[in-house]
Amino acid sequence: FSIAEAVRCATANGADLLGLKDMGRIKPGAKATFLAVKGPPSGLPESLRRTHMLWIDGCPYDPDPQITQIPPIP
């Protein structure tokens, strides 16, 4: 398999097999749930361990948010 074919097998083809026609692909109207990893596509699947960002239903998700505001001291 080429890199593109392997990614398609793990995304669109898998979603189609499960009957999830709106998932597994990036296109208008599809649910924007995807993972961005650090590294080139040729680094897959190992680069999946280096998560850069995750989007769930179009919203960025950070499982470890940093404190962005210090609460006032009483």
Short mmCIF file of C-alpha atoms in Angstrom, two decimals:
data_model
loop_
_atom_site.label_atom_id
_atom_site.label_comp_id
_atom_site.label_asym_id
_atom_site.label_seq_id
_atom_site.Cartn_x
_atom_site.Cartn_y
_atom_site.Cartn_z
CA PHE A 1 0.00 0.00 0.00
CA SER A 2 1.06 3.57 -0.58
CA ILE A 3 0.85 6.06 2.32
CA ALA A 4 -2.33 7.55 0.80
CA GLU A 5 -3.92 4.10 0.43
CA ALA A 6 -3.04 3.16 4.00
CA VAL A 7 -4.56 6.38 5.37
CA ARG A 8 -7.70 5.83 3.26
CA CYS A 9 -8.00 2.27 4.60
CA ALA A 10 -7.80 3.57 8.17
CA THR A 11 -10.24 6.45 7.62
CA ALA A 12 -12.82 6.51 4.81
CA ASN A 13 -12.80 2.77 4.11
CA GLY A 14 -13.16 1.93 7.81
CA ALA A 15 -16.00 4.42 8.24
CA ASP A 16 -17.77 3.04 5.15
CA LEU A 17 -17.45 -0.51 6.47
CA LEU A 18 -19.14 0.59 9.71
CA GLY A 19 -21.88 2.46 7.83
CA LEU A 20 -20.58 5.89 8.93
CA LYS A 21 -20.83 7.69 5.58
CA ASP A 22 -20.24 11.19 7.08
CA MET A 23 -17.02 10.20 8.82
CA GLY A 24 -13.50 9.29 7.76
CA ARG A 25 -13.11 12.02 5.15
CA ILE A 26 -12.60 15.76 4.95
CA LYS A 27 -15.37 17.31 2.84
CA PRO A 28 -18.13 19.92 3.20
CA GLY A 29 -20.89 18.68 5.50
CA ALA A 30 -18.81 15.91 7.07
CA LYS A 31 -18.13 15.85 10.81
CA ALA A 32 -14.78 17.50 11.47
CA THR A 33 -13.38 14.96 13.91
CA PHE A 34 -9.72 14.34 13.22
CA LEU A 35 -6.26 14.12 14.72
CA ALA A 36 -3.19 16.09 13.65
CA VAL A 37 0.14 14.46 14.43
CA LYS A 38 3.72 15.70 14.36
CA GLY A 39 5.79 14.28 11.53
CA PRO A 40 5.48 13.37 7.87
CA PRO A 41 2.88 10.88 6.59
CA SER A 42 5.72 8.44 5.94
CA GLY A 43 6.15 8.26 9.74
CA LEU A 44 2.75 6.62 10.22
CA PRO A 45 1.73 4.73 12.32
CA GLU A 46 4.52 5.65 14.76
CA SER A 47 3.75 9.39 14.48
CA LEU A 48 0.28 8.74 15.93
CA ARG A 49 2.01 8.76 19.33
CA ARG A 50 3.01 12.41 18.76
CA THR A 51 -0.39 14.09 18.82
CA HIS A 52 -0.34 17.75 17.84
CA MET A 53 -4.05 18.58 18.05
CA LEU A 54 -7.42 16.87 18.16
CA TRP A 55 -10.71 18.24 16.80
CA ILE A 56 -14.06 16.76 17.82
CA ASP A 57 -17.13 17.87 15.83
CA GLY A 58 -15.21 20.90 14.56
CA CYS A 59 -14.03 22.07 18.00
CA PRO A 60 -10.38 21.88 19.08
CA TYR A 61 -9.89 19.62 22.09
CA ASP A 62 -6.96 19.82 24.49
CA PRO A 63 -6.89 16.98 27.04
CA ASP A 64 -4.32 18.90 29.11
CA PRO A 65 -5.28 22.60 29.05
CA GLN A 66 -2.83 25.05 30.55
CA ILE A 67 -3.90 27.66 33.07
CA THR A 68 -4.48 30.81 31.04
CA GLN A 69 -5.76 33.03 33.82
CA ILE A 70 -4.64 33.31 37.43
CA PRO A 71 -7.60 33.61 39.83
CA PRO A 72 -7.57 36.59 42.23
CA ILE A 73 -6.29 36.02 45.75
CA PRO A 74 -9.01 36.72 48.35
#
